[in-house]
Amino acid sequence: MAPRPKAFKIRSLRGPQKYGVAGRSLPELLRKGGKLLQLSFPDCRLCLSEDGTELTEVVSDIDHFLNTFYTQKDDIVEAAQKLLSDEQAPKRQKLLVDLIQNLSENILAESREEDRKWFEGIESRFKNKSSYMRYSCESRIRSYMKEVSSYTSAVHPAARAEYKRITDFMLDKLKSVKYNGCYFDRREEEAVCLCTTEGWFSCQGPFDRDYCLCKHSINPYSNRESRILFSTWNLDHIIEKKRTIVPTLAEAVKEQDGREVAWEYFYQLLFTLENLKLVHIACHKKTSHNLTCDKTKIYRKRKRMRKISK
């Protein structure tokens, strides 16, 4: 006898209640005709064959299901808000709040006038979302520069003047590129920005992986809560700033012995995407990375003066 197909049940929260425009119920707003995916209350059965041959159809149906959310989002938001007004279960409240928030967000709005809720708590000098996000990125890079400069007191006394000279070079470079604020500015070109043109950021995974296993993503341009949550994401140094880069720079200055320190190499490690990864807080590993600077790049070869024959 052939094995029976696996069944997955989707049950309603409260049964078939009427909400939304023209008295339509929430399931009616989401219903998609088909044998594999039907959202009908009080009970719905989604069947998959044991060998998974119908998986492609299920994926197609889920895609259609997701598209329905955005083509009829106003009706769904209205229905979900009415459900939420009577809901007592914390888990269901969270699901409904997330649904309402995601469908109500004003992603494409830029100015304060277009999305005043997004700007709550932000100084009036910021007139659009992109300028604030740029400032947010600049602030992070500035804090890295302050850490590098504050390390001067720990440098060998005989090398402090040279160390300060190098940090001044770095500061001038950062000023010229506006502290790399372009990384968070969705108006920038794709080559220099970490987000899409709509403002979606994706976690790049922990320092020891090439990608994020959890597929974390966020759009701080969408709503105030997402903007605040984005502040918990880290621009993480693959080769660590405090444990490795800065001490190595200080040691290189101390031991240069007539050689010229390649400060541009350290600049790239400290302030650019050569060594920075944007990571969700859950992907930010605070354990020692056990990575070192490339010894072949610490010093720059001095140019030899060529004699000009008469």
PDB file of C-alpha atoms in Angstrom:
ATOM      1  CA  MET A   1       0.000   0.000   0.000  1.00  0.00           C
ATOM      2  CA  ALA A   2       1.312   3.427  -0.920  1.00  0.00           C
ATOM      3  CA  PRO A   3       2.185   5.638   2.063  1.00  0.00           C
ATOM      4  CA  ARG A   4      -0.373   8.260   3.038  1.00  0.00           C
ATOM      5  CA  PRO A   5       0.571  11.873   2.277  1.00  0.00           C
ATOM      6  CA  LYS A   6       1.711  14.085   5.122  1.00  0.00           C
ATOM      7  CA  ALA A   7      -0.847  16.690   6.146  1.00  0.00           C
ATOM      8  CA  PHE A   8      -0.243  20.146   7.598  1.00  0.00           C
ATOM      9  CA  LYS A   9      -3.168  21.904   9.303  1.00  0.00           C
ATOM     10  CA  ILE A  10      -3.750  25.637   9.347  1.00  0.00           C
ATOM     11  CA  ARG A  11      -6.389  26.671  11.857  1.00  0.00           C
ATOM     12  CA  SER A  12      -8.070  30.023  12.357  1.00  0.00           C
ATOM     13  CA  LEU A  13      -7.515  32.191  15.426  1.00  0.00           C
ATOM     14  CA  ARG A  14     -11.193  32.721  16.141  1.00  0.00           C
ATOM     15  CA  GLY A  15     -13.188  31.085  13.381  1.00  0.00           C
ATOM     16  CA  PRO A  16     -14.867  32.709  10.371  1.00  0.00           C
ATOM     17  CA  GLN A  17     -15.501  36.289  11.544  1.00  0.00           C
ATOM     18  CA  LYS A  18     -16.326  39.139   9.180  1.00  0.00           C
ATOM     19  CA  TYR A  19     -13.899  42.045   8.877  1.00  0.00           C
ATOM     20  CA  GLY A  20     -12.711  44.526   6.326  1.00  0.00           C
ATOM     21  CA  VAL A  21     -14.267  46.219   3.317  1.00  0.00           C
ATOM     22  CA  ALA A  22     -17.707  44.956   2.269  1.00  0.00           C
ATOM     23  CA  GLY A  23     -17.832  42.589   5.225  1.00  0.00           C
ATOM     24  CA  ARG A  24     -15.170  40.286   3.860  1.00  0.00           C
ATOM     25  CA  SER A  25     -13.387  38.030   6.359  1.00  0.00           C
ATOM     26  CA  LEU A  26      -9.620  37.926   6.723  1.00  0.00           C
ATOM     27  CA  PRO A  27      -9.400  34.427   5.203  1.00  0.00           C
ATOM     28  CA  GLU A  28     -11.553  35.540   2.294  1.00  0.00           C
ATOM     29  CA  LEU A  29      -9.149  38.380   1.623  1.00  0.00           C
ATOM     30  CA  LEU A  30      -6.250  35.916   1.508  1.00  0.00           C
ATOM     31  CA  ARG A  31      -7.936  32.977  -0.203  1.00  0.00           C
ATOM     32  CA  LYS A  32      -6.217  31.488  -3.205  1.00  0.00           C
ATOM     33  CA  GLY A  33      -8.017  28.832  -5.191  1.00  0.00           C
ATOM     34  CA  GLY A  34      -6.085  25.615  -5.669  1.00  0.00           C
ATOM     35  CA  LYS A  35      -5.752  22.096  -4.354  1.00  0.00           C
ATOM     36  CA  LEU A  36      -2.564  22.687  -2.380  1.00  0.00           C
ATOM     37  CA  LEU A  37      -3.150  25.963  -0.537  1.00  0.00           C
ATOM     38  CA  GLN A  38      -6.555  27.052   0.697  1.00  0.00           C
ATOM     39  CA  LEU A  39      -6.993  29.444   3.574  1.00  0.00           C
ATOM     40  CA  SER A  40     -10.526  28.633   4.655  1.00  0.00           C
ATOM     41  CA  PHE A  41     -11.652  28.626   8.261  1.00  0.00           C
ATOM     42  CA  PRO A  42     -12.176  26.915  10.638  1.00  0.00           C
ATOM     43  CA  ASP A  43      -9.915  24.214   9.196  1.00  0.00           C
ATOM     44  CA  CYS A  44      -7.654  23.875   6.161  1.00  0.00           C
ATOM     45  CA  ARG A  45      -5.492  20.935   5.053  1.00  0.00           C
ATOM     46  CA  LEU A  46      -2.318  21.399   3.017  1.00  0.00           C
ATOM     47  CA  CYS A  47      -1.143  18.051   1.640  1.00  0.00           C
ATOM     48  CA  LEU A  48       2.305  17.161   0.342  1.00  0.00           C
ATOM     49  CA  SER A  49       3.206  13.874  -1.272  1.00  0.00           C
ATOM     50  CA  GLU A  50       5.650  11.695   0.672  1.00  0.00           C
ATOM     51  CA  ASP A  51       8.388  12.060  -1.973  1.00  0.00           C
ATOM     52  CA  GLY A  52       7.966  15.826  -2.240  1.00  0.00           C
ATOM     53  CA  THR A  53       6.912  15.844  -5.906  1.00  0.00           C
ATOM     54  CA  GLU A  54       4.346  18.556  -5.267  1.00  0.00           C
ATOM     55  CA  LEU A  55       6.843  20.899  -3.598  1.00  0.00           C
ATOM     56  CA  THR A  56       7.191  23.089  -6.698  1.00  0.00           C
ATOM     57  CA  GLU A  57       3.448  23.699  -6.718  1.00  0.00           C
ATOM     58  CA  VAL A  58       3.519  24.548  -3.013  1.00  0.00           C
ATOM     59  CA  VAL A  59       6.289  27.078  -3.572  1.00  0.00           C
ATOM     60  CA  SER A  60       4.271  28.651  -6.366  1.00  0.00           C
ATOM     61  CA  ASP A  61       1.215  28.844  -4.127  1.00  0.00           C
ATOM     62  CA  ILE A  62       3.176  30.402  -1.273  1.00  0.00           C
ATOM     63  CA  ASP A  63       4.541  32.986  -3.704  1.00  0.00           C
ATOM     64  CA  HIS A  64       0.996  33.805  -4.768  1.00  0.00           C
ATOM     65  CA  PHE A  65      -0.060  33.920  -1.125  1.00  0.00           C
ATOM     66  CA  LEU A  66       2.667  36.472  -0.297  1.00  0.00           C
ATOM     67  CA  ASN A  67       1.802  38.608  -3.303  1.00  0.00           C
ATOM     68  CA  THR A  68      -1.818  38.720  -2.111  1.00  0.00           C
ATOM     69  CA  PHE A  69      -0.691  40.435   1.075  1.00  0.00           C
ATOM     70  CA  TYR A  70       0.649  43.385  -0.874  1.00  0.00           C
ATOM     71  CA  THR A  71      -2.057  43.665  -3.514  1.00  0.00           C
ATOM     72  CA  GLN A  72      -4.779  43.837  -0.847  1.00  0.00           C
ATOM     73  CA  LYS A  73      -2.745  45.116   2.082  1.00  0.00           C
ATOM     74  CA  ASP A  74      -5.132  47.944   3.086  1.00  0.00           C
ATOM     75  CA  ASP A  75      -8.007  45.516   3.547  1.00  0.00           C
ATOM     76  CA  ILE A  76      -5.798  43.055   5.410  1.00  0.00           C
ATOM     77  CA  VAL A  77      -4.486  45.749   7.753  1.00  0.00           C
ATOM     78  CA  GLU A  78      -8.043  46.824   8.589  1.00  0.00           C
ATOM     79  CA  ALA A  79      -9.077  43.230   9.273  1.00  0.00           C
ATOM     80  CA  ALA A  80      -5.961  42.503  11.366  1.00  0.00           C
ATOM     81  CA  GLN A  81      -6.480  45.674  13.455  1.00  0.00           C
ATOM     82  CA  LYS A  82      -9.997  44.554  14.346  1.00  0.00           C
ATOM     83  CA  LEU A  83      -8.733  41.109  15.302  1.00  0.00           C
ATOM     84  CA  LEU A  84      -6.020  42.701  17.444  1.00  0.00           C
ATOM     85  CA  SER A  85      -8.503  44.853  19.378  1.00  0.00           C
ATOM     86  CA  ASP A  86      -9.989  41.712  21.004  1.00  0.00           C
ATOM     87  CA  GLU A  87      -6.945  39.449  21.068  1.00  0.00           C
ATOM     88  CA  GLN A  88      -5.510  38.520  24.492  1.00  0.00           C
ATOM     89  CA  ALA A  89      -2.905  35.844  23.673  1.00  0.00           C
ATOM     90  CA  PRO A  90       0.589  37.467  23.628  1.00  0.00           C
ATOM     91  CA  LYS A  91       1.883  35.289  20.791  1.00  0.00           C
ATOM     92  CA  ARG A  92      -1.082  36.074  18.560  1.00  0.00           C
ATOM     93  CA  GLN A  93      -0.858  39.754  19.467  1.00  0.00           C
ATOM     94  CA  LYS A  94       2.774  39.736  18.335  1.00  0.00           C
ATOM     95  CA  LEU A  95       1.899  38.059  15.023  1.00  0.00           C
ATOM     96  CA  LEU A  96      -0.871  40.554  14.313  1.00  0.00           C
ATOM     97  CA  VAL A  97       1.245  43.567  15.323  1.00  0.00           C
ATOM     98  CA  ASP A  98       4.078  42.409  13.055  1.00  0.00           C
ATOM     99  CA  LEU A  99       1.633  41.865  10.193  1.00  0.00           C
ATOM    100  CA  ILE A 100       0.101  45.321  10.602  1.00  0.00           C
ATOM    101  CA  GLN A 101       3.478  46.988  10.939  1.00  0.00           C
ATOM    102  CA  ASN A 102       4.957  45.280   7.879  1.00  0.00           C
ATOM    103  CA  LEU A 103       1.985  46.118   5.691  1.00  0.00           C
ATOM    104  CA  SER A 104       1.658  49.699   6.953  1.00  0.00           C
ATOM    105  CA  GLU A 105       5.285  50.746   6.525  1.00  0.00           C
ATOM    106  CA  ASN A 106       6.086  53.678   4.243  1.00  0.00           C
ATOM    107  CA  ILE A 107       9.373  52.495   2.740  1.00  0.00           C
ATOM    108  CA  LEU A 108       9.612  54.785  -0.269  1.00  0.00           C
ATOM    109  CA  ALA A 109       8.889  57.985   1.674  1.00  0.00           C
ATOM    110  CA  GLU A 110      11.991  60.159   2.135  1.00  0.00           C
ATOM    111  CA  SER A 111      11.025  63.498   3.667  1.00  0.00           C
ATOM    112  CA  ARG A 112       9.851  64.298   7.179  1.00  0.00           C
ATOM    113  CA  GLU A 113       6.536  65.500   5.773  1.00  0.00           C
ATOM    114  CA  GLU A 114       5.913  62.155   4.048  1.00  0.00           C
ATOM    115  CA  ASP A 115       6.580  59.969   7.112  1.00  0.00           C
ATOM    116  CA  ARG A 116       6.485  61.939  10.377  1.00  0.00           C
ATOM    117  CA  LYS A 117       6.288  58.819  12.562  1.00  0.00           C
ATOM    118  CA  TRP A 118       9.667  57.649  11.243  1.00  0.00           C
ATOM    119  CA  PHE A 119      11.312  60.886  12.412  1.00  0.00           C
ATOM    120  CA  GLU A 120       9.986  60.797  15.986  1.00  0.00           C
ATOM    121  CA  GLY A 121      12.924  61.374  18.337  1.00  0.00           C
ATOM    122  CA  ILE A 122      15.241  62.658  15.576  1.00  0.00           C
ATOM    123  CA  GLU A 123      16.611  66.194  15.551  1.00  0.00           C
ATOM    124  CA  SER A 124      14.785  68.633  13.273  1.00  0.00           C
ATOM    125  CA  ARG A 125      17.956  69.340  11.267  1.00  0.00           C
ATOM    126  CA  PHE A 126      17.466  66.012   9.474  1.00  0.00           C
ATOM    127  CA  LYS A 127      15.012  66.605   6.623  1.00  0.00           C
ATOM    128  CA  ASN A 128      15.062  63.191   4.948  1.00  0.00           C
ATOM    129  CA  LYS A 129      15.679  59.555   5.870  1.00  0.00           C
ATOM    130  CA  SER A 130      18.817  59.073   3.781  1.00  0.00           C
ATOM    131  CA  SER A 131      20.622  62.000   5.376  1.00  0.00           C
ATOM    132  CA  TYR A 132      19.917  60.600   8.847  1.00  0.00           C
ATOM    133  CA  MET A 133      21.041  57.091   7.851  1.00  0.00           C
ATOM    134  CA  ARG A 134      24.226  58.568   6.383  1.00  0.00           C
ATOM    135  CA  TYR A 135      24.817  60.402   9.675  1.00  0.00           C
ATOM    136  CA  SER A 136      24.233  57.140  11.550  1.00  0.00           C
ATOM    137  CA  CYS A 137      26.979  55.430   9.575  1.00  0.00           C
ATOM    138  CA  GLU A 138      29.338  58.387   9.922  1.00  0.00           C
ATOM    139  CA  SER A 139      28.871  58.251  13.697  1.00  0.00           C
ATOM    140  CA  ARG A 140      30.012  54.637  13.799  1.00  0.00           C
ATOM    141  CA  ILE A 141      33.113  55.350  11.739  1.00  0.00           C
ATOM    142  CA  ARG A 142      33.902  58.426  13.847  1.00  0.00           C
ATOM    143  CA  SER A 143      33.780  56.273  16.984  1.00  0.00           C
ATOM    144  CA  TYR A 144      36.339  53.902  15.437  1.00  0.00           C
ATOM    145  CA  MET A 145      38.627  56.845  14.686  1.00  0.00           C
ATOM    146  CA  LYS A 146      38.334  58.063  18.278  1.00  0.00           C
ATOM    147  CA  GLU A 147      39.385  54.637  19.541  1.00  0.00           C
ATOM    148  CA  VAL A 148      42.451  54.660  17.302  1.00  0.00           C
ATOM    149  CA  SER A 149      43.434  58.164  18.422  1.00  0.00           C
ATOM    150  CA  SER A 150      42.856  57.449  22.124  1.00  0.00           C
ATOM    151  CA  TYR A 151      45.356  54.585  21.918  1.00  0.00           C
ATOM    152  CA  THR A 152      48.180  57.134  21.567  1.00  0.00           C
ATOM    153  CA  SER A 153      48.829  57.124  25.316  1.00  0.00           C
ATOM    154  CA  ALA A 154      49.556  53.379  25.183  1.00  0.00           C
ATOM    155  CA  VAL A 155      52.157  53.759  22.421  1.00  0.00           C
ATOM    156  CA  HIS A 156      55.859  53.725  23.314  1.00  0.00           C
ATOM    157  CA  PRO A 157      56.862  57.329  24.157  1.00  0.00           C
ATOM    158  CA  ALA A 158      59.506  57.410  21.431  1.00  0.00           C
ATOM    159  CA  ALA A 159      56.920  56.444  18.820  1.00  0.00           C
ATOM    160  CA  ARG A 160      53.959  58.602  19.867  1.00  0.00           C
ATOM    161  CA  ALA A 161      54.705  61.505  17.557  1.00  0.00           C
ATOM    162  CA  GLU A 162      54.862  59.190  14.526  1.00  0.00           C
ATOM    163  CA  TYR A 163      51.722  57.350  15.633  1.00  0.00           C
ATOM    164  CA  LYS A 164      49.882  60.678  15.893  1.00  0.00           C
ATOM    165  CA  ARG A 165      51.156  61.709  12.474  1.00  0.00           C
ATOM    166  CA  ILE A 166      49.687  58.524  10.985  1.00  0.00           C
ATOM    167  CA  THR A 167      46.327  58.918  12.741  1.00  0.00           C
ATOM    168  CA  ASP A 168      46.167  62.483  11.399  1.00  0.00           C
ATOM    169  CA  PHE A 169      46.606  61.085   7.873  1.00  0.00           C
ATOM    170  CA  MET A 170      43.719  58.679   8.547  1.00  0.00           C
ATOM    171  CA  LEU A 171      41.515  61.449   9.870  1.00  0.00           C
ATOM    172  CA  ASP A 172      42.162  63.622   6.827  1.00  0.00           C
ATOM    173  CA  LYS A 173      41.323  60.687   4.581  1.00  0.00           C
ATOM    174  CA  LEU A 174      38.066  60.028   6.436  1.00  0.00           C
ATOM    175  CA  LYS A 175      37.066  63.667   6.196  1.00  0.00           C
ATOM    176  CA  SER A 176      37.650  63.624   2.445  1.00  0.00           C
ATOM    177  CA  VAL A 177      35.232  60.695   2.025  1.00  0.00           C
ATOM    178  CA  LYS A 178      32.743  62.026   4.612  1.00  0.00           C
ATOM    179  CA  TYR A 179      33.427  59.169   7.011  1.00  0.00           C
ATOM    180  CA  ASN A 180      32.091  56.580   4.551  1.00  0.00           C
ATOM    181  CA  GLY A 181      28.508  57.519   5.361  1.00  0.00           C
ATOM    182  CA  CYS A 182      27.624  56.238   1.898  1.00  0.00           C
ATOM    183  CA  TYR A 183      27.441  52.692   3.291  1.00  0.00           C
ATOM    184  CA  PHE A 184      23.967  53.365   4.784  1.00  0.00           C
ATOM    185  CA  ASP A 185      22.667  55.865   2.208  1.00  0.00           C
ATOM    186  CA  ARG A 186      20.242  54.211  -0.212  1.00  0.00           C
ATOM    187  CA  ARG A 187      20.659  57.075  -2.692  1.00  0.00           C
ATOM    188  CA  GLU A 188      24.258  56.045  -3.310  1.00  0.00           C
ATOM    189  CA  GLU A 189      25.478  53.775  -6.096  1.00  0.00           C
ATOM    190  CA  GLU A 190      25.176  50.046  -5.506  1.00  0.00           C
ATOM    191  CA  ALA A 191      28.964  49.642  -5.523  1.00  0.00           C
ATOM    192  CA  VAL A 192      29.430  51.755  -2.383  1.00  0.00           C
ATOM    193  CA  CYS A 193      26.171  51.126  -0.506  1.00  0.00           C
ATOM    194  CA  LEU A 194      25.275  48.176   1.748  1.00  0.00           C
ATOM    195  CA  CYS A 195      21.542  48.320   1.027  1.00  0.00           C
ATOM    196  CA  THR A 196      19.165  48.105  -1.925  1.00  0.00           C
ATOM    197  CA  THR A 197      17.612  51.174  -3.527  1.00  0.00           C
ATOM    198  CA  GLU A 198      14.573  50.622  -1.261  1.00  0.00           C
ATOM    199  CA  GLY A 199      16.774  50.437   1.834  1.00  0.00           C
ATOM    200  CA  TRP A 200      16.944  46.698   2.586  1.00  0.00           C
ATOM    201  CA  PHE A 201      20.053  45.530   4.433  1.00  0.00           C
ATOM    202  CA  SER A 202      21.060  41.871   4.634  1.00  0.00           C
ATOM    203  CA  CYS A 203      23.247  40.346   7.318  1.00  0.00           C
ATOM    204  CA  GLN A 204      26.607  39.300   5.882  1.00  0.00           C
ATOM    205  CA  GLY A 205      27.089  36.591   8.479  1.00  0.00           C
ATOM    206  CA  PRO A 206      29.648  36.224  11.295  1.00  0.00           C
ATOM    207  CA  PHE A 207      33.315  36.924  10.705  1.00  0.00           C
ATOM    208  CA  ASP A 208      34.114  33.248  10.057  1.00  0.00           C
ATOM    209  CA  ARG A 209      31.389  32.646   7.443  1.00  0.00           C
ATOM    210  CA  ASP A 210      30.736  33.985   3.960  1.00  0.00           C
ATOM    211  CA  TYR A 211      26.994  34.347   4.493  1.00  0.00           C
ATOM    212  CA  CYS A 212      24.234  34.497   7.123  1.00  0.00           C
ATOM    213  CA  LEU A 213      22.652  31.121   7.864  1.00  0.00           C
ATOM    214  CA  CYS A 214      19.503  32.793   9.265  1.00  0.00           C
ATOM    215  CA  LYS A 215      19.008  35.157   6.310  1.00  0.00           C
ATOM    216  CA  HIS A 216      18.589  38.166   8.614  1.00  0.00           C
ATOM    217  CA  SER A 217      17.357  41.294   6.855  1.00  0.00           C
ATOM    218  CA  ILE A 218      15.980  44.668   7.890  1.00  0.00           C
ATOM    219  CA  ASN A 219      14.834  47.926   6.344  1.00  0.00           C
ATOM    220  CA  PRO A 220      15.502  50.838   8.715  1.00  0.00           C
ATOM    221  CA  TYR A 221      13.895  53.157   6.143  1.00  0.00           C
ATOM    222  CA  SER A 222      10.515  51.437   6.586  1.00  0.00           C
ATOM    223  CA  ASN A 223       9.363  52.481  10.055  1.00  0.00           C
ATOM    224  CA  ARG A 224      10.579  53.942  13.337  1.00  0.00           C
ATOM    225  CA  GLU A 225      10.896  50.587  15.105  1.00  0.00           C
ATOM    226  CA  SER A 226      13.061  49.114  12.351  1.00  0.00           C
ATOM    227  CA  ARG A 227      15.218  52.246  12.389  1.00  0.00           C
ATOM    228  CA  ILE A 228      15.821  51.791  16.108  1.00  0.00           C
ATOM    229  CA  LEU A 229      16.429  48.039  15.825  1.00  0.00           C
ATOM    230  CA  PHE A 230      18.994  48.649  13.086  1.00  0.00           C
ATOM    231  CA  SER A 231      21.190  50.405  15.649  1.00  0.00           C
ATOM    232  CA  THR A 232      21.784  46.968  17.219  1.00  0.00           C
ATOM    233  CA  TRP A 233      23.323  45.664  13.985  1.00  0.00           C
ATOM    234  CA  ASN A 234      27.115  45.816  13.966  1.00  0.00           C
ATOM    235  CA  LEU A 235      29.754  46.875  11.501  1.00  0.00           C
ATOM    236  CA  ASP A 236      32.029  44.110  12.689  1.00  0.00           C
ATOM    237  CA  HIS A 237      35.779  44.037  12.044  1.00  0.00           C
ATOM    238  CA  ILE A 238      36.836  40.658  10.619  1.00  0.00           C
ATOM    239  CA  ILE A 239      40.394  41.243  11.815  1.00  0.00           C
ATOM    240  CA  GLU A 240      39.646  42.752  15.214  1.00  0.00           C
ATOM    241  CA  LYS A 241      40.137  46.444  15.832  1.00  0.00           C
ATOM    242  CA  LYS A 242      41.009  46.485  19.547  1.00  0.00           C
ATOM    243  CA  ARG A 243      42.736  43.125  19.867  1.00  0.00           C
ATOM    244  CA  THR A 244      44.745  43.168  16.655  1.00  0.00           C
ATOM    245  CA  ILE A 245      44.746  46.131  14.248  1.00  0.00           C
ATOM    246  CA  VAL A 246      45.460  49.023  16.607  1.00  0.00           C
ATOM    247  CA  PRO A 247      48.124  47.193  18.674  1.00  0.00           C
ATOM    248  CA  THR A 248      49.782  46.019  15.456  1.00  0.00           C
ATOM    249  CA  LEU A 249      49.844  49.584  14.130  1.00  0.00           C
ATOM    250  CA  ALA A 250      51.423  50.834  17.380  1.00  0.00           C
ATOM    251  CA  GLU A 251      54.023  48.084  17.277  1.00  0.00           C
ATOM    252  CA  ALA A 252      54.777  48.776  13.610  1.00  0.00           C
ATOM    253  CA  VAL A 253      55.461  52.437  14.394  1.00  0.00           C
ATOM    254  CA  LYS A 254      57.725  51.476  17.289  1.00  0.00           C
ATOM    255  CA  GLU A 255      59.700  48.919  15.269  1.00  0.00           C
ATOM    256  CA  GLN A 256      59.807  50.688  11.903  1.00  0.00           C
ATOM    257  CA  ASP A 257      63.569  51.282  12.123  1.00  0.00           C
ATOM    258  CA  GLY A 258      63.765  53.595   9.140  1.00  0.00           C
ATOM    259  CA  ARG A 259      60.967  51.835   7.268  1.00  0.00           C
ATOM    260  CA  GLU A 260      57.738  53.582   6.313  1.00  0.00           C
ATOM    261  CA  VAL A 261      54.517  52.286   7.841  1.00  0.00           C
ATOM    262  CA  ALA A 262      51.853  51.627   5.178  1.00  0.00           C
ATOM    263  CA  TRP A 263      49.113  53.501   7.003  1.00  0.00           C
ATOM    264  CA  GLU A 264      46.709  53.055   4.072  1.00  0.00           C
ATOM    265  CA  TYR A 265      46.651  49.307   4.782  1.00  0.00           C
ATOM    266  CA  PHE A 266      45.597  49.929   8.384  1.00  0.00           C
ATOM    267  CA  TYR A 267      43.084  52.529   7.210  1.00  0.00           C
ATOM    268  CA  GLN A 268      41.404  49.918   5.000  1.00  0.00           C
ATOM    269  CA  LEU A 269      41.223  47.427   7.863  1.00  0.00           C
ATOM    270  CA  LEU A 270      39.768  49.960  10.273  1.00  0.00           C
ATOM    271  CA  PHE A 271      37.286  51.941   8.191  1.00  0.00           C
ATOM    272  CA  THR A 272      36.351  50.204   4.932  1.00  0.00           C
ATOM    273  CA  LEU A 273      34.423  47.190   3.703  1.00  0.00           C
ATOM    274  CA  GLU A 274      37.748  45.466   3.048  1.00  0.00           C
ATOM    275  CA  ASN A 275      37.507  44.370   6.688  1.00  0.00           C
ATOM    276  CA  LEU A 276      34.012  45.400   7.847  1.00  0.00           C
ATOM    277  CA  LYS A 277      30.905  43.201   7.737  1.00  0.00           C
ATOM    278  CA  LEU A 278      27.354  44.291   8.536  1.00  0.00           C
ATOM    279  CA  VAL A 279      25.941  41.687  10.925  1.00  0.00           C
ATOM    280  CA  HIS A 280      22.771  41.099  12.898  1.00  0.00           C
ATOM    281  CA  ILE A 281      23.402  41.137  16.655  1.00  0.00           C
ATOM    282  CA  ALA A 282      22.830  37.356  16.800  1.00  0.00           C
ATOM    283  CA  CYS A 283      25.595  36.851  14.214  1.00  0.00           C
ATOM    284  CA  HIS A 284      28.056  39.108  16.019  1.00  0.00           C
ATOM    285  CA  LYS A 285      30.548  36.736  17.642  1.00  0.00           C
ATOM    286  CA  LYS A 286      32.415  38.516  20.429  1.00  0.00           C
ATOM    287  CA  THR A 287      34.931  35.744  20.976  1.00  0.00           C
ATOM    288  CA  SER A 288      38.514  36.197  19.782  1.00  0.00           C
ATOM    289  CA  HIS A 289      38.738  35.983  15.987  1.00  0.00           C
ATOM    290  CA  ASN A 290      42.347  34.766  16.114  1.00  0.00           C
ATOM    291  CA  LEU A 291      43.216  36.596  12.910  1.00  0.00           C
ATOM    292  CA  THR A 292      46.333  38.673  12.305  1.00  0.00           C
ATOM    293  CA  CYS A 293      47.364  41.501  10.014  1.00  0.00           C
ATOM    294  CA  ASP A 294      49.278  40.641   6.855  1.00  0.00           C
ATOM    295  CA  LYS A 295      52.945  41.167   7.767  1.00  0.00           C
ATOM    296  CA  THR A 296      53.851  41.744   4.126  1.00  0.00           C
ATOM    297  CA  LYS A 297      51.601  44.824   4.010  1.00  0.00           C
ATOM    298  CA  ILE A 298      52.601  46.568   7.235  1.00  0.00           C
ATOM    299  CA  TYR A 299      55.511  48.491   5.738  1.00  0.00           C
ATOM    300  CA  ARG A 300      55.767  50.253   2.416  1.00  0.00           C
ATOM    301  CA  LYS A 301      58.778  49.811   0.205  1.00  0.00           C
ATOM    302  CA  ARG A 302      60.666  53.043  -0.113  1.00  0.00           C
ATOM    303  CA  LYS A 303      61.097  54.331  -3.630  1.00  0.00           C
ATOM    304  CA  ARG A 304      64.672  54.309  -4.822  1.00  0.00           C
ATOM    305  CA  MET A 305      66.020  57.510  -6.248  1.00  0.00           C
ATOM    306  CA  ARG A 306      67.241  57.031  -9.817  1.00  0.00           C
ATOM    307  CA  LYS A 307      70.356  58.842 -10.861  1.00  0.00           C
ATOM    308  CA  ILE A 308      69.963  60.978 -13.938  1.00  0.00           C
ATOM    309  CA  SER A 309      72.966  60.573 -16.244  1.00  0.00           C
ATOM    310  CA  LYS A 310      74.392  63.731 -17.764  1.00  0.00           C
TER     311      LYS A 310
END
